[in-house]
Amino acid sequence: PLSLQTSRVEPACTATQLRETLEQGWDWIALSSPNGVRQFFSLLREGRYDLRRLAPVRFAVIGPGTARALEEQGFFFD
């Protein structure tokens, strides 16, 4: 048998688009997978976004794996 990966993770937006979205002043960010968490923070780093600006934002996660991935970034879900 031969096993091939048939899916791949790609960002849904650019770092610039994410920055522009966050600048609208969101209260909550919901993350639904560990891959989503990694992509989110990767785009923030790529765009040199100052994470201190996320201080007033609350995080929601779906599942324990997503919670662990968020904690690996130094953030905890609300």
Short mmCIF file of N, CA and C in Angstrom, two decimals:
data_model
loop_
_atom_site.label_atom_id
_atom_site.label_comp_id
_atom_site.label_asym_id
_atom_site.label_seq_id
_atom_site.Cartn_x
_atom_site.Cartn_y
_atom_site.Cartn_z
N PRO A 1 0.83 -1.20 0.00
CA PRO A 1 0.00 0.00 0.00
C PRO A 1 0.87 1.25 0.00
N LEU A 2 0.33 2.28 -0.59
CA LEU A 2 1.00 3.56 -0.67
C LEU A 2 0.09 4.62 -0.06
N SER A 3 0.59 5.35 0.90
CA SER A 3 -0.18 6.38 1.57
C SER A 3 0.33 7.75 1.14
N LEU A 4 -0.57 8.57 0.64
CA LEU A 4 -0.21 9.92 0.22
C LEU A 4 -1.07 10.94 0.97
N GLN A 5 -0.46 12.02 1.36
CA GLN A 5 -1.22 13.10 1.98
C GLN A 5 -1.98 13.83 0.88
N THR A 6 -3.27 14.00 1.08
CA THR A 6 -4.07 14.63 0.03
C THR A 6 -4.52 16.03 0.41
N SER A 7 -4.06 16.54 1.51
CA SER A 7 -4.42 17.90 1.90
C SER A 7 -3.18 18.63 2.38
N ARG A 8 -3.26 19.94 2.37
CA ARG A 8 -2.15 20.74 2.90
C ARG A 8 -2.75 21.98 3.56
N VAL A 9 -1.99 22.53 4.48
CA VAL A 9 -2.42 23.70 5.21
C VAL A 9 -1.86 24.94 4.53
N GLU A 10 -2.75 25.86 4.20
CA GLU A 10 -2.33 27.12 3.59
C GLU A 10 -3.03 28.25 4.33
N PRO A 11 -2.37 29.39 4.48
CA PRO A 11 -3.01 30.52 5.15
C PRO A 11 -4.21 31.02 4.35
N ALA A 12 -5.22 31.45 5.08
CA ALA A 12 -6.43 31.97 4.46
C ALA A 12 -6.28 33.43 4.04
N CYS A 13 -5.21 34.07 4.51
CA CYS A 13 -4.98 35.47 4.17
C CYS A 13 -3.49 35.75 4.25
N THR A 14 -3.12 36.97 3.91
CA THR A 14 -1.72 37.38 4.02
C THR A 14 -1.49 38.02 5.39
N ALA A 15 -0.24 38.22 5.72
CA ALA A 15 0.09 38.89 6.98
C ALA A 15 -0.49 40.30 7.00
N THR A 16 -0.47 40.97 5.88
CA THR A 16 -1.02 42.33 5.79
C THR A 16 -2.53 42.31 6.02
N GLN A 17 -3.21 41.37 5.40
CA GLN A 17 -4.66 41.27 5.58
C GLN A 17 -5.02 40.96 7.04
N LEU A 18 -4.24 40.10 7.67
CA LEU A 18 -4.50 39.79 9.08
C LEU A 18 -4.30 41.03 9.94
N ARG A 19 -3.24 41.76 9.69
CA ARG A 19 -2.98 42.98 10.46
C ARG A 19 -4.13 43.97 10.31
N GLU A 20 -4.57 44.16 9.07
CA GLU A 20 -5.68 45.09 8.82
C GLU A 20 -6.95 44.65 9.53
N THR A 21 -7.18 43.36 9.56
CA THR A 21 -8.36 42.83 10.25
C THR A 21 -8.26 43.05 11.75
N LEU A 22 -7.10 42.77 12.32
CA LEU A 22 -6.93 42.94 13.76
C LEU A 22 -7.03 44.40 14.17
N GLU A 23 -6.64 45.30 13.30
CA GLU A 23 -6.70 46.73 13.61
C GLU A 23 -8.13 47.25 13.72
N GLN A 24 -9.10 46.44 13.36
CA GLN A 24 -10.50 46.83 13.49
C GLN A 24 -10.98 46.70 14.94
N GLY A 25 -10.15 46.11 15.81
CA GLY A 25 -10.47 46.07 17.22
C GLY A 25 -11.39 44.94 17.66
N TRP A 26 -11.00 43.73 17.43
CA TRP A 26 -11.81 42.57 17.80
C TRP A 26 -11.74 42.30 19.29
N ASP A 27 -12.84 41.79 19.85
CA ASP A 27 -12.88 41.40 21.26
C ASP A 27 -12.48 39.94 21.46
N TRP A 28 -12.83 39.10 20.48
CA TRP A 28 -12.59 37.66 20.57
C TRP A 28 -11.91 37.16 19.31
N ILE A 29 -11.04 36.16 19.48
CA ILE A 29 -10.48 35.41 18.37
C ILE A 29 -10.76 33.94 18.68
N ALA A 30 -11.42 33.25 17.75
CA ALA A 30 -11.74 31.83 17.93
C ALA A 30 -10.84 31.02 17.01
N LEU A 31 -10.19 30.04 17.59
CA LEU A 31 -9.28 29.17 16.84
C LEU A 31 -9.81 27.74 16.92
N SER A 32 -9.87 27.07 15.77
CA SER A 32 -10.54 25.77 15.73
C SER A 32 -9.62 24.57 15.52
N SER A 33 -8.32 24.81 15.38
CA SER A 33 -7.40 23.68 15.20
C SER A 33 -5.98 24.10 15.55
N PRO A 34 -5.14 23.13 15.89
CA PRO A 34 -3.73 23.46 16.13
C PRO A 34 -3.07 24.08 14.90
N ASN A 35 -3.43 23.60 13.71
CA ASN A 35 -2.88 24.20 12.49
C ASN A 35 -3.29 25.67 12.37
N GLY A 36 -4.52 25.98 12.72
CA GLY A 36 -4.99 27.35 12.69
C GLY A 36 -4.21 28.24 13.64
N VAL A 37 -3.91 27.73 14.81
CA VAL A 37 -3.12 28.48 15.79
C VAL A 37 -1.73 28.77 15.22
N ARG A 38 -1.10 27.73 14.67
CA ARG A 38 0.24 27.91 14.12
C ARG A 38 0.24 28.89 12.94
N GLN A 39 -0.75 28.80 12.07
CA GLN A 39 -0.83 29.72 10.94
C GLN A 39 -1.05 31.16 11.41
N PHE A 40 -1.96 31.33 12.38
CA PHE A 40 -2.26 32.65 12.92
C PHE A 40 -1.00 33.32 13.45
N PHE A 41 -0.25 32.62 14.32
CA PHE A 41 0.93 33.23 14.91
C PHE A 41 2.08 33.34 13.92
N SER A 42 2.14 32.45 12.95
CA SER A 42 3.14 32.57 11.90
C SER A 42 2.92 33.84 11.09
N LEU A 43 1.67 34.12 10.75
CA LEU A 43 1.36 35.34 10.00
C LEU A 43 1.64 36.59 10.84
N LEU A 44 1.36 36.51 12.14
CA LEU A 44 1.67 37.66 13.00
C LEU A 44 3.16 37.93 13.02
N ARG A 45 3.98 36.87 13.14
CA ARG A 45 5.43 37.05 13.14
C ARG A 45 5.90 37.57 11.79
N GLU A 46 5.37 37.01 10.72
CA GLU A 46 5.75 37.44 9.37
C GLU A 46 5.46 38.93 9.18
N GLY A 47 4.34 39.39 9.71
CA GLY A 47 3.96 40.80 9.58
C GLY A 47 4.53 41.68 10.67
N ARG A 48 5.39 41.12 11.53
CA ARG A 48 6.01 41.85 12.64
C ARG A 48 4.97 42.55 13.50
N TYR A 49 3.90 41.83 13.80
CA TYR A 49 2.81 42.35 14.62
C TYR A 49 3.22 42.25 16.09
N ASP A 50 3.09 43.33 16.82
CA ASP A 50 3.45 43.37 18.24
C ASP A 50 2.38 42.64 19.04
N LEU A 51 2.72 41.50 19.60
CA LEU A 51 1.75 40.67 20.32
C LEU A 51 1.15 41.37 21.53
N ARG A 52 1.79 42.39 22.04
CA ARG A 52 1.22 43.12 23.17
C ARG A 52 -0.10 43.77 22.79
N ARG A 53 -0.31 44.00 21.50
CA ARG A 53 -1.57 44.60 21.04
C ARG A 53 -2.74 43.63 21.21
N LEU A 54 -2.46 42.35 21.46
CA LEU A 54 -3.52 41.37 21.66
C LEU A 54 -3.98 41.30 23.13
N ALA A 55 -3.40 42.13 24.00
CA ALA A 55 -3.73 42.08 25.43
C ALA A 55 -5.23 42.16 25.72
N PRO A 56 -6.00 43.02 25.07
CA PRO A 56 -7.43 43.08 25.40
C PRO A 56 -8.28 41.99 24.73
N VAL A 57 -7.68 41.22 23.84
CA VAL A 57 -8.44 40.21 23.09
C VAL A 57 -8.60 38.94 23.92
N ARG A 58 -9.78 38.33 23.81
CA ARG A 58 -10.02 37.04 24.47
C ARG A 58 -9.96 35.94 23.41
N PHE A 59 -9.48 34.77 23.80
CA PHE A 59 -9.34 33.65 22.87
C PHE A 59 -10.31 32.54 23.22
N ALA A 60 -10.93 31.99 22.19
CA ALA A 60 -11.75 30.79 22.31
C ALA A 60 -11.08 29.70 21.46
N VAL A 61 -11.12 28.47 21.95
CA VAL A 61 -10.53 27.36 21.20
C VAL A 61 -11.53 26.21 21.13
N ILE A 62 -11.35 25.37 20.14
CA ILE A 62 -12.14 24.16 20.01
C ILE A 62 -11.20 22.98 20.18
N GLY A 63 -11.34 22.29 21.30
CA GLY A 63 -10.58 21.08 21.54
C GLY A 63 -9.30 21.28 22.33
N PRO A 64 -8.87 20.22 23.00
CA PRO A 64 -7.66 20.29 23.83
C PRO A 64 -6.38 20.47 23.02
N GLY A 65 -6.32 19.93 21.81
CA GLY A 65 -5.13 20.12 20.98
C GLY A 65 -4.94 21.57 20.58
N THR A 66 -6.04 22.24 20.30
CA THR A 66 -5.99 23.66 19.95
C THR A 66 -5.56 24.47 21.17
N ALA A 67 -6.07 24.10 22.34
CA ALA A 67 -5.68 24.78 23.58
C ALA A 67 -4.18 24.63 23.83
N ARG A 68 -3.65 23.43 23.62
CA ARG A 68 -2.21 23.20 23.82
C ARG A 68 -1.39 24.03 22.82
N ALA A 69 -1.83 24.07 21.58
CA ALA A 69 -1.11 24.85 20.57
C ALA A 69 -1.10 26.34 20.92
N LEU A 70 -2.21 26.84 21.44
CA LEU A 70 -2.28 28.24 21.86
C LEU A 70 -1.35 28.49 23.04
N GLU A 71 -1.34 27.57 23.99
CA GLU A 71 -0.44 27.70 25.15
C GLU A 71 1.02 27.69 24.73
N GLU A 72 1.35 26.93 23.70
CA GLU A 72 2.73 26.91 23.20
C GLU A 72 3.16 28.28 22.67
N GLN A 73 2.19 29.11 22.31
CA GLN A 73 2.47 30.46 21.84
C GLN A 73 2.49 31.47 22.99
N GLY A 74 2.23 30.98 24.22
CA GLY A 74 2.24 31.85 25.38
C GLY A 74 0.90 32.50 25.68
N PHE A 75 -0.18 32.00 25.09
CA PHE A 75 -1.51 32.53 25.31
C PHE A 75 -2.40 31.42 25.87
N PHE A 76 -3.44 31.82 26.59
CA PHE A 76 -4.37 30.87 27.19
C PHE A 76 -5.78 31.24 26.79
N PHE A 77 -6.63 30.23 26.62
CA PHE A 77 -7.99 30.49 26.17
C PHE A 77 -8.86 30.99 27.32
N ASP A 78 -9.88 31.73 26.95
CA ASP A 78 -10.83 32.27 27.93
C ASP A 78 -12.08 31.43 27.97
#
